[in-house]
PDB file of C-alpha atoms in Angstrom:
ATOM      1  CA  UNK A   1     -10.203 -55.856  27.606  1.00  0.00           C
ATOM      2  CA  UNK A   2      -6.521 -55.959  26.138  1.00  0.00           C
ATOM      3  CA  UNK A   3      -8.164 -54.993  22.819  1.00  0.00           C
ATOM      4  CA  UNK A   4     -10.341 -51.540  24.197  1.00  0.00           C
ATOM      5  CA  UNK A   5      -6.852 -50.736  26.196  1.00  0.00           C
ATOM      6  CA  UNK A   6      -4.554 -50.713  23.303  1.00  0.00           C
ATOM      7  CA  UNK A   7      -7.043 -48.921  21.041  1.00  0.00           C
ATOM      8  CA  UNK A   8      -7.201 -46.274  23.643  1.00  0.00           C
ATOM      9  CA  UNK A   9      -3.504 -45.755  23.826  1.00  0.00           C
ATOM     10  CA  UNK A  10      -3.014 -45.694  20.126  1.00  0.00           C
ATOM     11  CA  UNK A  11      -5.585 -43.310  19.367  1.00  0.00           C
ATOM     12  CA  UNK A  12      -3.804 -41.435  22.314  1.00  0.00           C
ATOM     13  CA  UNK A  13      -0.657 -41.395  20.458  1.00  0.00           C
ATOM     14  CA  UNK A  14      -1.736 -40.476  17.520  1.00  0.00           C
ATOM     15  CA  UNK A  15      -3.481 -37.113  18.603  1.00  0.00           C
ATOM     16  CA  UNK A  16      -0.101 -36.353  20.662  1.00  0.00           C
ATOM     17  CA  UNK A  17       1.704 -37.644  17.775  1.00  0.00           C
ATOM     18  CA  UNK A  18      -0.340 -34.925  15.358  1.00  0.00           C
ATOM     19  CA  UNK A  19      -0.537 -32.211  18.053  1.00  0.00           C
ATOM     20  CA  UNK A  20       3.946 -32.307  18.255  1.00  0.00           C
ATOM     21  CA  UNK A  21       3.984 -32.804  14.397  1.00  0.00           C
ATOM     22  CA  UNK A  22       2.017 -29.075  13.593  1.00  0.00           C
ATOM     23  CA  UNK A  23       3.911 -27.721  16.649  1.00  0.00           C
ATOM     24  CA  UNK A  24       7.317 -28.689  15.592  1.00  0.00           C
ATOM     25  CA  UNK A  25       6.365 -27.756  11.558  1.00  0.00           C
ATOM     26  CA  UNK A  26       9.378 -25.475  10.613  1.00  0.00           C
ATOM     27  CA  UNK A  27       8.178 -21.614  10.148  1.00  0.00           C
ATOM     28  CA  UNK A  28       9.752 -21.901   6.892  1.00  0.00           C
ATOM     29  CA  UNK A  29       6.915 -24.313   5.658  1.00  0.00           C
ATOM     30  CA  UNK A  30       4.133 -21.751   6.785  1.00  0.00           C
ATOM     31  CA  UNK A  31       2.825 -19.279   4.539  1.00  0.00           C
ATOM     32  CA  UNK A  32       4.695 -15.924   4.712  1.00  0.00           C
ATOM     33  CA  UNK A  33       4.358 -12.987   2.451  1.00  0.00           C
ATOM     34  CA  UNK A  34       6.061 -13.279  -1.198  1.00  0.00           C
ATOM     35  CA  UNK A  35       8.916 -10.473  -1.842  1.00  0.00           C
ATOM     36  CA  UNK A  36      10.398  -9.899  -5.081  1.00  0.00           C
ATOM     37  CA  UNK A  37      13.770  -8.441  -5.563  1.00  0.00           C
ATOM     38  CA  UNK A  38      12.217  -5.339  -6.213  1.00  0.00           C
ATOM     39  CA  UNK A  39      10.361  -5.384  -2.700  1.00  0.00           C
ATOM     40  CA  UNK A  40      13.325  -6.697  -0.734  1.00  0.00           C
ATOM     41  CA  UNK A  41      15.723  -3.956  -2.162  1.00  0.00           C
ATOM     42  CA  UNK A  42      12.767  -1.607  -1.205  1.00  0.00           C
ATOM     43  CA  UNK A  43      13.216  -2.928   2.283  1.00  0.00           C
ATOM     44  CA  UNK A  44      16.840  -1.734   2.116  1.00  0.00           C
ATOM     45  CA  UNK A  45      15.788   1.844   0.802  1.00  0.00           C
ATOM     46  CA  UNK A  46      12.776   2.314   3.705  1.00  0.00           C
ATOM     47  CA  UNK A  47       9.437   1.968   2.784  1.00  0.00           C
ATOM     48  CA  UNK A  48       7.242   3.429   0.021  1.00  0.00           C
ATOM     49  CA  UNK A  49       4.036   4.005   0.033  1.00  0.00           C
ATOM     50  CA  UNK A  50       0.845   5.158  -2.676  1.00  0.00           C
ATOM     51  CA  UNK A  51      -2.019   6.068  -2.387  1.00  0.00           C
ATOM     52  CA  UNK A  52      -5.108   6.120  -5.095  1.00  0.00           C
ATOM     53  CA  UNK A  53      -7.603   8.554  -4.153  1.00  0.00           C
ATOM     54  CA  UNK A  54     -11.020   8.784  -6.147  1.00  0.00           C
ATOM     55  CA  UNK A  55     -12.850  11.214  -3.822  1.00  0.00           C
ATOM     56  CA  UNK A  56     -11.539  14.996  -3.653  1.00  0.00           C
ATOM     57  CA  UNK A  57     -13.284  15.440  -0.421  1.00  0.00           C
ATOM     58  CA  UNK A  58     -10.395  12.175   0.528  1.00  0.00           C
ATOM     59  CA  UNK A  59      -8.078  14.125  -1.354  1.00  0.00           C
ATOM     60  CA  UNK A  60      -6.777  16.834   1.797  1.00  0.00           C
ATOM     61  CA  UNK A  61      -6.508  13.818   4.704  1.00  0.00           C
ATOM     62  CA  UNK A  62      -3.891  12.074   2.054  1.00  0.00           C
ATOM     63  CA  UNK A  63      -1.875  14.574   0.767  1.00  0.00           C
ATOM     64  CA  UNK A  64      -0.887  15.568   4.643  1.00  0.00           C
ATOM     65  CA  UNK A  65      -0.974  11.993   5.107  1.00  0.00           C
ATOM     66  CA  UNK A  66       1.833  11.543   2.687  1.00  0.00           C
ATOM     67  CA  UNK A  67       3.678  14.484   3.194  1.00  0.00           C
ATOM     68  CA  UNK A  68       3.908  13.645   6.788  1.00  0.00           C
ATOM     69  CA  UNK A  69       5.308  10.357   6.021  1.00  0.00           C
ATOM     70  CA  UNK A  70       7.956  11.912   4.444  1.00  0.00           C
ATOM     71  CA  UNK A  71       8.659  14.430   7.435  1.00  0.00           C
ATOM     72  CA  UNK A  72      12.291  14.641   8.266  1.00  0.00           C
ATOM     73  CA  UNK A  73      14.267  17.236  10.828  1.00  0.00           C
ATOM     74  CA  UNK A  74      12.551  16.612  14.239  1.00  0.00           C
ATOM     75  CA  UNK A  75       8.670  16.804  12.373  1.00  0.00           C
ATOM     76  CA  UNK A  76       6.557  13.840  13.251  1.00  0.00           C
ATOM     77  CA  UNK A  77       8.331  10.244  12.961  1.00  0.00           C
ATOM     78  CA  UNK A  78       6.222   7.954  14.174  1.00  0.00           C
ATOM     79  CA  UNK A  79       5.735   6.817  10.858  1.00  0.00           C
ATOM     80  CA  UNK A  80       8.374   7.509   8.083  1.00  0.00           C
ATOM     81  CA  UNK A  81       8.207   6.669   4.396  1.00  0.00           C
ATOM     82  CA  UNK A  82      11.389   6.662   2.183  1.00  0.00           C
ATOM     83  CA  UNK A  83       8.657   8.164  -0.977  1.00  0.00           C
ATOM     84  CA  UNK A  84       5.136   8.544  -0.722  1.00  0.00           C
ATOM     85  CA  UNK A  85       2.843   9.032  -4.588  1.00  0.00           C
ATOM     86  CA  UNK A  86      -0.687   9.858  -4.734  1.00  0.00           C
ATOM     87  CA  UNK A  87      -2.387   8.998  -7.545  1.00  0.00           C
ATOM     88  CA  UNK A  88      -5.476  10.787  -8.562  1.00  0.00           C
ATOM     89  CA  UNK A  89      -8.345   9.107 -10.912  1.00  0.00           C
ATOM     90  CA  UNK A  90     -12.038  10.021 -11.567  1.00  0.00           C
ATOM     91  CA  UNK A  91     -13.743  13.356 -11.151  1.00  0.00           C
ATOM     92  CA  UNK A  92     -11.252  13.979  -8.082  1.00  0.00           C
ATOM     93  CA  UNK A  93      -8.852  15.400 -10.881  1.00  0.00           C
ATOM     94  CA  UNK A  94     -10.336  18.609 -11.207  1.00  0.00           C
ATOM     95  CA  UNK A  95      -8.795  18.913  -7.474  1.00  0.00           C
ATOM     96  CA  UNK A  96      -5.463  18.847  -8.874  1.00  0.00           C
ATOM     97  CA  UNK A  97      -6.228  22.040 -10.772  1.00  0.00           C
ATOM     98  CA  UNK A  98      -4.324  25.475 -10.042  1.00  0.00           C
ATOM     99  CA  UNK A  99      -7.744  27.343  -9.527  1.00  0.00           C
ATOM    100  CA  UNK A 100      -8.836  24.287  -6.911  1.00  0.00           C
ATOM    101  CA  UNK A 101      -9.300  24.653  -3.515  1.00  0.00           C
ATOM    102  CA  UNK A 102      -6.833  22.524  -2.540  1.00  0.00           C
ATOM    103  CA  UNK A 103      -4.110  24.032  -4.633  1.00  0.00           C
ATOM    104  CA  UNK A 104      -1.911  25.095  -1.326  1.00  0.00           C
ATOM    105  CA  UNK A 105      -2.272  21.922   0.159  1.00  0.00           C
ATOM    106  CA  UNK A 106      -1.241  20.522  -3.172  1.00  0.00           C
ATOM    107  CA  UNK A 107       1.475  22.264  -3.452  1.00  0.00           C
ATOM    108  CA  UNK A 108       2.870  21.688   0.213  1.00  0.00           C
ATOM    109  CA  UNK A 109       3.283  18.210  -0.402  1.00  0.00           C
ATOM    110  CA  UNK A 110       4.660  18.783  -3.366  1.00  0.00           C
ATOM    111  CA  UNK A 111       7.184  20.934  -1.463  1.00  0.00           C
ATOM    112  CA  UNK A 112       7.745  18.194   0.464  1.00  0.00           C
ATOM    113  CA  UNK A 113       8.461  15.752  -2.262  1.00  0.00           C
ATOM    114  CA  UNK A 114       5.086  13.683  -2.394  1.00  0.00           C
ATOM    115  CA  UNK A 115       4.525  12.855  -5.982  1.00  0.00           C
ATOM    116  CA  UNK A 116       0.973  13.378  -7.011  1.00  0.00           C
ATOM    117  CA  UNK A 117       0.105  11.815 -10.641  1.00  0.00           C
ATOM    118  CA  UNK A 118      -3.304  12.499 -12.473  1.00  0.00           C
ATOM    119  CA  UNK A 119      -4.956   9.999 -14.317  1.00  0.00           C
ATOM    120  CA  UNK A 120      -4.981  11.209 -18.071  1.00  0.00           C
ATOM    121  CA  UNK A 121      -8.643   9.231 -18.450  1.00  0.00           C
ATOM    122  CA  UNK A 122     -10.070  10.996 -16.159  1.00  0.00           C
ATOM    123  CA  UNK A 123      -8.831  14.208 -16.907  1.00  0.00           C
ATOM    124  CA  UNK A 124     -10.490  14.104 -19.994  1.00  0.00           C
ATOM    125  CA  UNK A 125     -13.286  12.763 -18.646  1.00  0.00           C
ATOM    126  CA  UNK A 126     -13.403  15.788 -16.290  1.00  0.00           C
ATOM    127  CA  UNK A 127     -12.766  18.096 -18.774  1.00  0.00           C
ATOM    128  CA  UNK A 128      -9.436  19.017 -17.109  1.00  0.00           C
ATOM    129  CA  UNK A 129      -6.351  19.600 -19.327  1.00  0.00           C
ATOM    130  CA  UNK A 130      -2.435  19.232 -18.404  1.00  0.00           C
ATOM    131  CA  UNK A 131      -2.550  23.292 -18.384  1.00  0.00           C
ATOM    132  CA  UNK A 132      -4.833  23.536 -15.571  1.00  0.00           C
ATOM    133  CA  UNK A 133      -2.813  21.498 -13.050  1.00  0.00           C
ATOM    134  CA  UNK A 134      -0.924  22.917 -10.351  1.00  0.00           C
ATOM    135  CA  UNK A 135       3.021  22.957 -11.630  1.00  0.00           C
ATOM    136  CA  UNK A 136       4.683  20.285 -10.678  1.00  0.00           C
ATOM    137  CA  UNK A 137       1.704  17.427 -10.536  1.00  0.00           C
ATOM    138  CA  UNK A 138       2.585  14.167 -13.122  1.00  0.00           C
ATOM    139  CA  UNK A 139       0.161  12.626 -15.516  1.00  0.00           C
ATOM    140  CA  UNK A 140      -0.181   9.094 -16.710  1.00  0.00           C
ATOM    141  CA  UNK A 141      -1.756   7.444 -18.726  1.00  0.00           C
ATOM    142  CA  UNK A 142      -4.061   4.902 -16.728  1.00  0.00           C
ATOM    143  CA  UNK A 143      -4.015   5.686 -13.179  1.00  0.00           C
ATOM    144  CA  UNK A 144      -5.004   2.446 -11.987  1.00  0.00           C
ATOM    145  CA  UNK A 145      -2.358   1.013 -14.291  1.00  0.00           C
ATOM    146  CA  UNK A 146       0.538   3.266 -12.427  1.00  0.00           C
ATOM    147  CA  UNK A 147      -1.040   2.189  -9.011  1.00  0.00           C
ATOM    148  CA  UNK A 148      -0.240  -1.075 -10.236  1.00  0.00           C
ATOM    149  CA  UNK A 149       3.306  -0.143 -11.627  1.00  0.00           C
ATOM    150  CA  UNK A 150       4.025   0.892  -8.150  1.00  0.00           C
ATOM    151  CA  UNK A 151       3.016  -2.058  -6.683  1.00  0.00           C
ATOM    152  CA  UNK A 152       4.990  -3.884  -8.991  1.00  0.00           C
ATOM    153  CA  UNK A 153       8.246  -1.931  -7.317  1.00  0.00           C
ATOM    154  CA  UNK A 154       7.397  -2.760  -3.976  1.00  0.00           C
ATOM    155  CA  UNK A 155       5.398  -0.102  -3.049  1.00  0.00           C
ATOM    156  CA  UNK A 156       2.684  -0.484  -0.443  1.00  0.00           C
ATOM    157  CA  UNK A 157      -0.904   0.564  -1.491  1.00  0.00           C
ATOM    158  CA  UNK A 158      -3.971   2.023  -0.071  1.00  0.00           C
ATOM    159  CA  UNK A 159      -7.169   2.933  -2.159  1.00  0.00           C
ATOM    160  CA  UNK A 160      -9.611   5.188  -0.630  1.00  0.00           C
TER     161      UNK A 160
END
């Protein structure tokens, strides 16, 4: 009987002994998000953001999405963005051109600072050359590769 009793206690303990141990772990020992000195200075700066966009039909919702992210003097602040960059692969390059029908919204965000870069691959690809983009639109080399440049410097990334 002295045996079953003790048993019972220590197996007791133990569990409440367990229980306080992962309560009481310090939140430094918990996994938390890595930052590089790049990222924390970005935290200083505000936030940046970029955006890869594949789909020209995608192409409208993320320029305004950007550009509003950047808005400044009373516009819309519920989210604010200290740079925003779009960067444009596949056949949603030939958006990008002057003749497009999303030149004006194009060039509103550039207006508004929003960096758009075009993926030199696909241009060619597309069959569209530096010439037929509206003024003001970057190219790069690799636009994946630049998406992950930015990432690199602390930006944060969607992909749609």
């Amino acid at each position: 009987m002295q045996i079953q009793s003790l048993s019972r206690h220590s197996t007791r303990d133990y569990l409440l002994l367990v229980a306080l141990s992962i309560l009481l772990l310090p939140l430094g020992s918990q996994a938390q998000p890595a930052t590089s000195p790049s990222s924390e200075s970005s935290a200083e700066e505000g936030l940046r953001t970029a955006y890869l966009v594949r789909s020209a039909e995608a192409l409208p919702v993320v320029l305004m999405s950007a550009r509003t992210s950047l808005a400044r003097n009373g516009e819309d602040t519920s989210f604010t963005a200290a740079a925003a960059d779009v960067v444009v692969v596949g056949p949603a390059v030939r958006a990008l051109a002057a003749s497009s029908d999303q030149a004006d919204t194009l060039r509103q965000s550039l207006d508004a600072s929003v960096r758009v870069a075009a993926c030199e691959i696909a241009m060619e690809k597309a069959g569209v050359s530096p010439s037929d983009l509206v003024e003001g639109v970057d190219t790069v080399p690799n636009g994946f590769h630049e998406l992950f440049r930015l990432q690199s410097n602390g930006y944060q990334t969607l992909q749609l």
